[in-house]
mmCIF file of C-alpha atoms in Angstrom:
data_model
loop_
_atom_site.group_PDB
_atom_site.id
_atom_site.type_symbol
_atom_site.label_atom_id
_atom_site.label_comp_id
_atom_site.label_asym_id
_atom_site.label_seq_id
_atom_site.Cartn_x
_atom_site.Cartn_y
_atom_site.Cartn_z
ATOM 1 C CA MET A 1 1.075 30.975 -6.383
ATOM 2 C CA ALA A 2 4.855 30.705 -6.502
ATOM 3 C CA ALA A 3 4.896 29.194 -3.029
ATOM 4 C CA GLN A 4 2.297 26.627 -4.098
ATOM 5 C CA ARG A 5 4.400 25.658 -7.112
ATOM 6 C CA ARG A 6 7.481 25.257 -4.942
ATOM 7 C CA ASN A 7 5.482 23.132 -2.561
ATOM 8 C CA ILE A 8 4.241 20.905 -5.391
ATOM 9 C CA SER A 9 7.758 20.657 -6.842
ATOM 10 C CA HIS A 10 9.156 19.740 -3.439
ATOM 11 C CA ARG A 11 6.497 17.067 -2.945
ATOM 12 C CA VAL A 12 7.163 15.618 -6.405
ATOM 13 C CA ARG A 13 10.927 15.422 -5.830
ATOM 14 C CA PHE A 14 10.442 13.920 -2.383
ATOM 15 C CA SER A 15 7.961 11.390 -3.775
ATOM 16 C CA TYR A 16 10.325 10.294 -6.539
ATOM 17 C CA ALA A 17 13.287 10.094 -4.148
ATOM 18 C CA THR A 18 11.253 7.982 -1.733
ATOM 19 C CA SER A 19 9.915 5.718 -4.475
ATOM 20 C CA THR A 20 13.428 5.293 -5.939
ATOM 21 C CA VAL A 21 14.797 4.237 -2.544
ATOM 22 C CA SER A 22 11.864 1.864 -2.060
ATOM 23 C CA MET A 23 12.385 0.325 -5.510
ATOM 24 C CA THR A 24 16.105 -0.007 -4.813
ATOM 25 C CA LEU A 25 15.509 -1.911 -1.582
ATOM 26 C CA VAL A 26 12.910 -4.196 -3.178
ATOM 27 C CA LEU A 27 15.166 -4.933 -6.156
ATOM 28 C CA PHE A 28 18.090 -5.523 -3.783
ATOM 29 C CA LEU A 29 16.045 -8.036 -1.801
ATOM 30 C CA LEU A 30 14.807 -9.689 -4.982
ATOM 31 C CA GLY A 31 18.346 -9.841 -6.377
ATOM 32 C CA ALA A 32 19.708 -11.253 -3.114
ATOM 33 C CA VAL A 33 17.150 -14.057 -3.107
ATOM 34 C CA GLY A 34 17.795 -14.716 -6.797
ATOM 35 C CA PHE A 35 21.534 -14.861 -6.110
ATOM 36 C CA ILE A 36 21.010 -17.286 -3.224
ATOM 37 C CA MET A 37 18.755 -19.461 -5.393
ATOM 38 C CA ALA A 38 21.283 -19.489 -8.247
ATOM 39 C CA ASN A 39 24.049 -20.530 -5.846
ATOM 40 C CA LEU A 40 21.814 -23.160 -4.271
ATOM 41 C CA PHE A 41 20.958 -24.728 -7.615
ATOM 42 C CA THR A 42 24.615 -24.640 -8.668
ATOM 43 C CA THR A 43 25.634 -26.276 -5.389
ATOM 44 C CA THR A 44 22.933 -28.945 -5.582
ATOM 45 C CA LYS A 45 23.922 -29.730 -9.148
ATOM 46 C CA ARG A 46 27.556 -30.066 -8.086
ATOM 47 C CA MET A 47 26.506 -32.347 -5.228
ATOM 48 C CA ARG A 48 24.422 -34.488 -7.572
ATOM 49 C CA GLU A 49 27.471 -34.856 -9.801
ATOM 50 C CA SER A 50 29.807 -35.794 -6.939
ATOM 51 C CA VAL A 51 28.560 -39.368 -6.530
ATOM 52 C CA THR A 52 30.840 -42.136 -7.782
ATOM 53 C CA MET A 53 29.814 -45.524 -9.104
ATOM 54 C CA ILE A 54 32.471 -48.244 -8.955
ATOM 55 C CA VAL A 55 32.604 -50.534 -11.984
ATOM 56 C CA GLU A 56 34.858 -53.507 -11.226
ATOM 57 C CA LEU A 57 36.475 -55.236 -14.202
ATOM 58 C CA LYS A 58 37.173 -58.916 -14.673
ATOM 59 C CA ASP A 59 40.715 -60.023 -14.097
ATOM 60 C CA GLY A 60 43.019 -60.380 -17.104
ATOM 61 C CA LEU A 61 41.352 -57.877 -19.470
ATOM 62 C CA SER A 62 43.573 -56.438 -22.160
ATOM 63 C CA GLU A 63 43.967 -52.691 -22.625
ATOM 64 C CA ALA A 64 41.735 -52.798 -25.714
ATOM 65 C CA GLU A 65 39.007 -54.601 -23.769
ATOM 66 C CA ARG A 66 39.234 -52.050 -20.960
ATOM 67 C CA ASP A 67 38.924 -49.232 -23.499
ATOM 68 C CA THR A 68 35.839 -50.894 -24.956
ATOM 69 C CA VAL A 69 34.234 -50.928 -21.513
ATOM 70 C CA ALA A 70 35.087 -47.241 -21.082
ATOM 71 C CA VAL A 71 33.500 -46.350 -24.432
ATOM 72 C CA ARG A 72 30.331 -48.267 -23.574
ATOM 73 C CA LEU A 73 30.067 -46.510 -20.216
ATOM 74 C CA ALA A 74 30.743 -43.057 -21.651
ATOM 75 C CA GLU A 75 27.891 -43.445 -24.156
ATOM 76 C CA SER A 76 25.369 -42.884 -21.364
ATOM 77 C CA ASP A 77 24.223 -39.387 -20.365
ATOM 78 C CA MET A 78 24.323 -40.683 -16.814
ATOM 79 C CA VAL A 79 28.126 -40.442 -16.870
ATOM 80 C CA ALA A 80 29.776 -37.089 -16.188
ATOM 81 C CA SER A 81 33.324 -38.503 -16.216
ATOM 82 C CA LEU A 82 35.170 -41.735 -15.583
ATOM 83 C CA LYS A 83 38.653 -42.708 -14.466
ATOM 84 C CA PHE A 84 40.502 -45.998 -14.729
ATOM 85 C CA VAL A 85 42.132 -47.153 -11.491
ATOM 86 C CA SER A 86 44.430 -50.170 -11.708
ATOM 87 C CA LYS A 87 44.849 -52.733 -8.943
ATOM 88 C CA GLU A 88 48.454 -51.618 -8.516
ATOM 89 C CA GLU A 89 47.368 -48.041 -7.824
ATOM 90 C CA LYS A 90 44.911 -49.258 -5.215
ATOM 91 C CA ALA A 91 47.458 -51.405 -3.463
ATOM 92 C CA ALA A 92 49.906 -48.513 -3.347
ATOM 93 C CA ASP A 93 47.302 -46.013 -2.099
ATOM 94 C CA GLU A 94 48.298 -44.608 1.310
ATOM 95 C CA GLU A 95 44.718 -44.179 2.544
ATOM 96 C CA PHE A 96 43.892 -47.767 1.618
ATOM 97 C CA ASN A 97 46.949 -49.064 3.470
ATOM 98 C CA LYS A 98 46.095 -46.969 6.534
ATOM 99 C CA VAL A 99 42.618 -48.481 6.704
ATOM 100 C CA PHE A 100 43.747 -52.105 6.434
ATOM 101 C CA ASN A 101 47.200 -51.634 7.990
ATOM 102 C CA VAL A 102 48.511 -54.738 6.253
ATOM 103 C CA ASP A 103 50.464 -55.640 3.143
ATOM 104 C CA ILE A 104 47.750 -57.564 1.288
ATOM 105 C CA LYS A 105 50.040 -58.665 -1.511
ATOM 106 C CA GLY A 106 52.656 -59.845 0.982
ATOM 107 C CA VAL A 107 50.090 -61.845 2.967
ATOM 108 C CA LEU A 108 48.222 -63.416 0.048
ATOM 109 C CA GLY A 109 51.112 -63.632 -2.357
ATOM 110 C CA GLU A 110 49.198 -61.708 -4.992
ATOM 111 C CA ASN A 111 47.130 -58.553 -5.427
ATOM 112 C CA PRO A 112 43.447 -59.552 -5.158
ATOM 113 C CA LEU A 113 42.113 -56.087 -5.847
ATOM 114 C CA PRO A 114 40.299 -55.597 -9.185
ATOM 115 C CA ASP A 115 40.888 -52.974 -11.820
ATOM 116 C CA THR A 116 38.012 -50.498 -11.729
ATOM 117 C CA TYR A 117 36.469 -47.532 -13.448
ATOM 118 C CA ASP A 118 35.427 -44.775 -11.053
ATOM 119 C CA VAL A 119 32.354 -43.364 -12.786
ATOM 120 C CA THR A 120 31.272 -39.897 -11.673
ATOM 121 C CA LEU A 121 27.520 -39.697 -12.194
ATOM 122 C CA SER A 122 25.768 -36.718 -13.761
ATOM 123 C CA ALA A 123 22.801 -34.834 -12.277
ATOM 124 C CA LEU A 124 20.531 -37.296 -14.092
ATOM 125 C CA SER A 125 21.320 -39.774 -11.331
ATOM 126 C CA SER A 126 18.548 -38.092 -9.343
ATOM 127 C CA ASP A 127 16.124 -40.214 -11.373
ATOM 128 C CA LYS A 128 16.131 -43.505 -9.497
ATOM 129 C CA ALA A 129 14.649 -45.523 -12.380
ATOM 130 C CA GLN A 130 17.204 -44.240 -14.888
ATOM 131 C CA LEU A 131 20.062 -44.853 -12.458
ATOM 132 C CA GLU A 132 19.001 -48.436 -11.824
ATOM 133 C CA LEU A 133 18.620 -49.003 -15.565
ATOM 134 C CA PHE A 134 22.118 -47.627 -16.185
ATOM 135 C CA ALA A 135 23.584 -49.832 -13.443
ATOM 136 C CA GLU A 136 21.876 -52.874 -14.933
ATOM 137 C CA GLU A 137 23.170 -52.060 -18.424
ATOM 138 C CA ALA A 138 26.680 -51.523 -17.029
ATOM 139 C CA ARG A 139 26.611 -54.981 -15.429
ATOM 140 C CA LYS A 140 25.826 -56.523 -18.820
ATOM 141 C CA ILE A 141 28.872 -54.990 -20.518
ATOM 142 C CA GLU A 142 31.419 -57.631 -21.496
ATOM 143 C CA GLY A 143 34.346 -57.492 -19.082
ATOM 144 C CA VAL A 144 32.426 -55.976 -16.149
ATOM 145 C CA GLU A 145 32.462 -58.080 -12.996
ATOM 146 C CA PHE A 146 30.505 -55.980 -10.512
ATOM 147 C CA VAL A 147 28.832 -52.566 -10.221
ATOM 148 C CA SER A 148 28.281 -50.776 -6.911
ATOM 149 C CA TYR A 149 27.157 -47.341 -5.745
ATOM 150 C CA PRO A 150 25.773 -45.928 -2.450
ATOM 151 C CA GLN A 151 22.112 -46.380 -3.374
ATOM 152 C CA GLY A 152 20.593 -45.536 0.029
ATOM 153 C CA LEU A 153 22.811 -42.496 0.545
ATOM 154 C CA LEU A 154 22.146 -41.344 -3.014
ATOM 155 C CA GLU A 155 18.374 -41.551 -2.613
ATOM 156 C CA ASP A 156 18.469 -39.654 0.684
ATOM 157 C CA MET A 157 20.704 -36.958 -0.791
ATOM 158 C CA HIS A 158 18.530 -36.413 -3.873
ATOM 159 C CA ALA A 159 15.362 -36.340 -1.755
ATOM 160 C CA THR A 160 16.881 -33.701 0.535
ATOM 161 C CA LEU A 161 18.112 -31.605 -2.383
ATOM 162 C CA ASP A 162 14.710 -31.813 -4.090
ATOM 163 C CA ILE A 163 13.008 -30.559 -0.920
ATOM 164 C CA MET A 164 15.503 -27.695 -0.610
ATOM 165 C CA GLN A 165 14.972 -26.658 -4.219
ATOM 166 C CA PHE A 166 11.192 -26.826 -3.862
ATOM 167 C CA ILE A 167 11.248 -24.661 -0.729
ATOM 168 C CA MET A 168 13.454 -22.076 -2.415
ATOM 169 C CA LEU A 169 11.243 -22.015 -5.519
ATOM 170 C CA VAL A 170 8.124 -21.448 -3.400
ATOM 171 C CA PHE A 171 9.883 -18.785 -1.338
ATOM 172 C CA GLY A 172 11.297 -17.107 -4.436
ATOM 173 C CA GLY A 173 7.919 -17.161 -6.199
ATOM 174 C CA ALA A 174 6.159 -15.661 -3.165
ATOM 175 C CA LEU A 175 8.816 -12.974 -2.861
ATOM 176 C CA LEU A 176 8.478 -12.180 -6.565
ATOM 177 C CA VAL A 177 4.731 -11.593 -6.163
ATOM 178 C CA VAL A 178 5.212 -9.492 -3.018
ATOM 179 C CA SER A 179 7.986 -7.496 -4.700
ATOM 180 C CA PHE A 180 5.809 -6.762 -7.710
ATOM 181 C CA VAL A 181 2.978 -5.572 -5.431
ATOM 182 C CA LEU A 182 5.357 -3.323 -3.473
ATOM 183 C CA LEU A 183 6.875 -1.884 -6.638
ATOM 184 C CA ASN A 184 3.420 -1.326 -8.101
ATOM 185 C CA ASN A 185 2.263 0.547 -4.984
ATOM 186 C CA THR A 186 5.464 2.582 -4.940
ATOM 187 C CA VAL A 187 4.997 3.679 -8.543
ATOM 188 C CA ARG A 188 1.289 4.383 -7.968
ATOM 189 C CA LEU A 189 2.124 6.715 -5.075
ATOM 190 C CA ALA A 190 4.730 8.533 -7.179
ATOM 191 C CA VAL A 191 2.191 9.129 -9.965
ATOM 192 C CA TYR A 192 -0.534 9.993 -7.447
ATOM 193 C CA SER A 193 1.557 12.897 -6.139
ATOM 194 C CA GLN A 194 1.368 14.449 -9.622
ATOM 195 C CA ARG A 195 -2.348 14.043 -10.268
ATOM 196 C CA GLU A 196 -2.800 17.833 -10.146
ATOM 197 C CA LEU A 197 -0.238 18.252 -12.904
ATOM 198 C CA ILE A 198 -2.039 15.655 -15.004
ATOM 199 C CA ASN A 199 -5.326 17.481 -14.484
ATOM 200 C CA THR A 200 -3.746 20.791 -15.479
ATOM 201 C CA LEU A 201 -2.330 19.313 -18.689
ATOM 202 C CA LYS A 202 -5.752 17.905 -19.524
ATOM 203 C CA ALA A 203 -7.331 21.307 -18.958
ATOM 204 C CA VAL A 204 -5.062 22.996 -21.519
ATOM 205 C CA GLY A 205 -5.876 20.343 -24.131
ATOM 206 C CA ALA A 206 -2.767 18.125 -23.999
ATOM 207 C CA THR A 207 -3.145 14.784 -25.748
ATOM 208 C CA LYS A 208 -3.151 11.529 -23.845
ATOM 209 C CA TRP A 209 0.261 10.401 -25.090
ATOM 210 C CA PHE A 210 1.741 13.879 -24.506
ATOM 211 C CA ILE A 211 0.757 13.546 -20.834
ATOM 212 C CA MET A 212 1.841 9.914 -20.463
ATOM 213 C CA ARG A 213 5.198 10.160 -22.273
ATOM 214 C CA PRO A 214 7.183 12.067 -19.598
ATOM 215 C CA PHE A 215 5.773 9.839 -16.863
ATOM 216 C CA VAL A 216 6.798 6.692 -18.705
ATOM 217 C CA GLY A 217 10.242 8.098 -19.506
ATOM 218 C CA ARG A 218 10.775 9.204 -15.918
ATOM 219 C CA SER A 219 9.657 5.835 -14.595
ATOM 220 C CA ALA A 220 12.062 4.036 -16.931
ATOM 221 C CA LEU A 221 14.883 6.272 -15.706
ATOM 222 C CA GLN A 222 13.788 5.723 -12.112
ATOM 223 C CA GLY A 223 13.719 1.955 -12.630
ATOM 224 C CA PHE A 224 17.182 2.068 -14.209
ATOM 225 C CA LEU A 225 18.589 4.119 -11.337
ATOM 226 C CA ALA A 226 16.969 1.858 -8.726
ATOM 227 C CA GLY A 227 18.299 -1.224 -10.526
ATOM 228 C CA PHE A 228 21.794 0.258 -10.716
ATOM 229 C CA LEU A 229 21.772 1.128 -7.013
ATOM 230 C CA ALA A 230 20.427 -2.336 -6.129
ATOM 231 C CA VAL A 231 23.197 -3.987 -8.163
ATOM 232 C CA SER A 232 25.810 -1.804 -6.459
ATOM 233 C CA LEU A 233 24.494 -2.709 -3.013
ATOM 234 C CA LEU A 234 24.265 -6.406 -3.833
ATOM 235 C CA GLY A 235 27.705 -6.463 -5.451
ATOM 236 C CA GLY A 236 29.215 -4.717 -2.439
ATOM 237 C CA ALA A 237 27.512 -7.113 -0.035
ATOM 238 C CA VAL A 238 28.654 -10.209 -1.941
ATOM 239 C CA TYR A 239 32.211 -8.889 -2.324
ATOM 240 C CA ALA A 240 32.388 -8.022 1.388
ATOM 241 C CA LEU A 241 31.087 -11.447 2.392
ATOM 242 C CA ASP A 242 33.544 -13.156 0.045
ATOM 243 C CA TYR A 243 36.371 -11.002 1.441
ATOM 244 C CA VAL A 244 35.484 -11.661 5.084
ATOM 245 C CA ILE A 245 35.042 -15.412 4.484
ATOM 246 C CA PRO A 246 37.555 -16.218 1.689
ATOM 247 C CA GLY A 247 36.782 -19.925 1.619
ATOM 248 C CA ILE A 248 33.093 -19.401 0.903
ATOM 249 C CA GLY A 249 33.757 -18.687 -2.782
ATOM 250 C CA ILE A 250 30.369 -17.134 -3.618
ATOM 251 C CA PHE A 251 31.611 -14.275 -5.805
ATOM 252 C CA PRO A 252 30.574 -15.219 -9.360
ATOM 253 C CA LYS A 253 32.585 -14.927 -12.545
ATOM 254 C CA TRP A 254 32.536 -11.474 -14.113
ATOM 255 C CA GLU A 255 30.498 -12.689 -17.088
ATOM 256 C CA GLU A 256 27.874 -14.217 -14.802
ATOM 257 C CA ALA A 257 27.868 -11.129 -12.575
ATOM 258 C CA GLY A 258 27.303 -8.919 -15.634
ATOM 259 C CA VAL A 259 24.338 -10.997 -16.789
ATOM 260 C CA PHE A 260 22.849 -11.028 -13.284
ATOM 261 C CA ALA A 261 23.281 -7.256 -12.954
ATOM 262 C CA ALA A 262 21.659 -6.670 -16.351
ATOM 263 C CA ILE A 263 18.670 -8.811 -15.322
ATOM 264 C CA ILE A 264 18.132 -6.737 -12.164
ATOM 265 C CA VAL A 265 18.394 -3.414 -14.022
ATOM 266 C CA VAL A 266 16.088 -4.550 -16.832
ATOM 267 C CA THR A 267 13.622 -5.871 -14.246
ATOM 268 C CA GLY A 268 13.596 -2.486 -12.539
ATOM 269 C CA VAL A 269 12.944 -0.639 -15.818
ATOM 270 C CA VAL A 270 10.270 -3.038 -17.060
ATOM 271 C CA VAL A 271 8.380 -3.178 -13.754
ATOM 272 C CA ALA A 272 8.489 0.615 -13.347
ATOM 273 C CA VAL A 273 7.117 1.183 -16.866
ATOM 274 C CA VAL A 274 4.514 -1.586 -16.649
ATOM 275 C CA CYS A 275 3.241 -0.259 -13.306
ATOM 276 C CA THR A 276 3.237 3.367 -14.484
ATOM 277 C CA LEU A 277 1.209 2.949 -17.676
ATOM 278 C CA PRO A 278 -2.129 1.824 -16.172
ATOM 279 C CA VAL A 279 -1.939 4.341 -13.294
ATOM 280 C CA VAL A 280 -1.256 7.328 -15.547
ATOM 281 C CA ASN A 281 -3.879 6.118 -17.991
ATOM 282 C CA ARG A 282 -6.418 5.990 -15.152
ATOM 283 C CA PHE A 283 -5.735 9.572 -14.071
ATOM 284 C CA VAL A 284 -5.777 10.822 -17.654
ATOM 285 C CA ASN A 285 -9.176 9.252 -18.247
ATOM 286 C CA MET A 286 -10.562 10.316 -14.856
ATOM 287 C CA LYS A 287 -13.004 13.223 -14.727
ATOM 288 C CA THR A 288 -11.739 16.465 -13.234
ATOM 289 C CA ASN A 289 -14.251 16.515 -10.393
ATOM 290 C CA LYS A 290 -13.113 13.042 -9.263
ATOM 291 C CA ILE A 291 -9.347 13.344 -9.563
ATOM 292 C CA TYR A 292 -9.078 15.163 -6.229
ATOM 293 C CA LEU A 293 -11.255 12.596 -4.489
ATOM 294 C CA TYR A 294 -9.073 9.655 -5.541
#
C-alpha cells in the first residue's frame, strides 16, 4: 500500500513538473510573438509618422503671417509636428550645396528658394482620403504657395505596412488559439493523473468545492510559476539579443517591460484556472465505475 502511494505521489509530482514546463514553453512562445507584434506595431507607427509634407510659403510674408499659417496647419490631427525652414537656411545647407554644386545666389543674384514648413505627418496619413483632404485645405491657407509630399511612395509604404500588420494579427490570433488548446490539454493531463484521488475523496463524502479547491489553487500557483519562468526566459532572451546587437534597440522601457511581464503571468494564472475548473468538475461528477475508463 505504501509503495502504491509513493508511486501515485511520484506520478503526480512528475505530471505537475511536466505540465509546468509545458505551460512555461507555451507562454514563452506566446510572449515572444506578442513582443514581436508590439515592436512591429511601434515600428510601423514610427514609420507612418516619418513622412514629411513640404508647405512652401509665398515670398514676402511677415513673421505674424507665417505664424498664422503654422497655427492653421497645427490644428489638424494629421500633423505630428512642423518646423519652419527659411530660404537662408536652405541656401546654407551643406547637403543642398553638394547636390547642386553651385552658388545659386551668386549665379542668380538672389535666393530663389522659398520659406517652407516641414510638416511631419501623423499615423492618420495612412488614410489616403484624409491626407488628400488635408493637403487641399493646406493649399487654401492664405500665404501658402505650394504643397508637396511623396504620394506614390506614401501609398506604397502604407499598403506594405498594412499587409505586414494583417499577417502578424492572423499569425498571432492562430498562435493564441493553438496555445490555449495546448495549455488546456496540459492542464487536463495534470488533473487526469489525480483522478484516483478525486474518486477517493468522493468516496469519503467530500463536498464538490472541497475537492475542487486544492486543484484550482494548485493550478493558479502552477500558472503563476509558469508565467514567471516564461517572463524570465523571455527577458533573458531579449536582453541577450539587445546586448549582442546593441544597435537593434529592442529592450523596452522598464515600465513597459513590467506591464508586459504582468500580462504574461496573469495570462498563465487565468488560463490554468479556467482550464482546470471544467476538467475537475467533470471528474467530480463522473460515476465511480467510469472514472477508471476515462
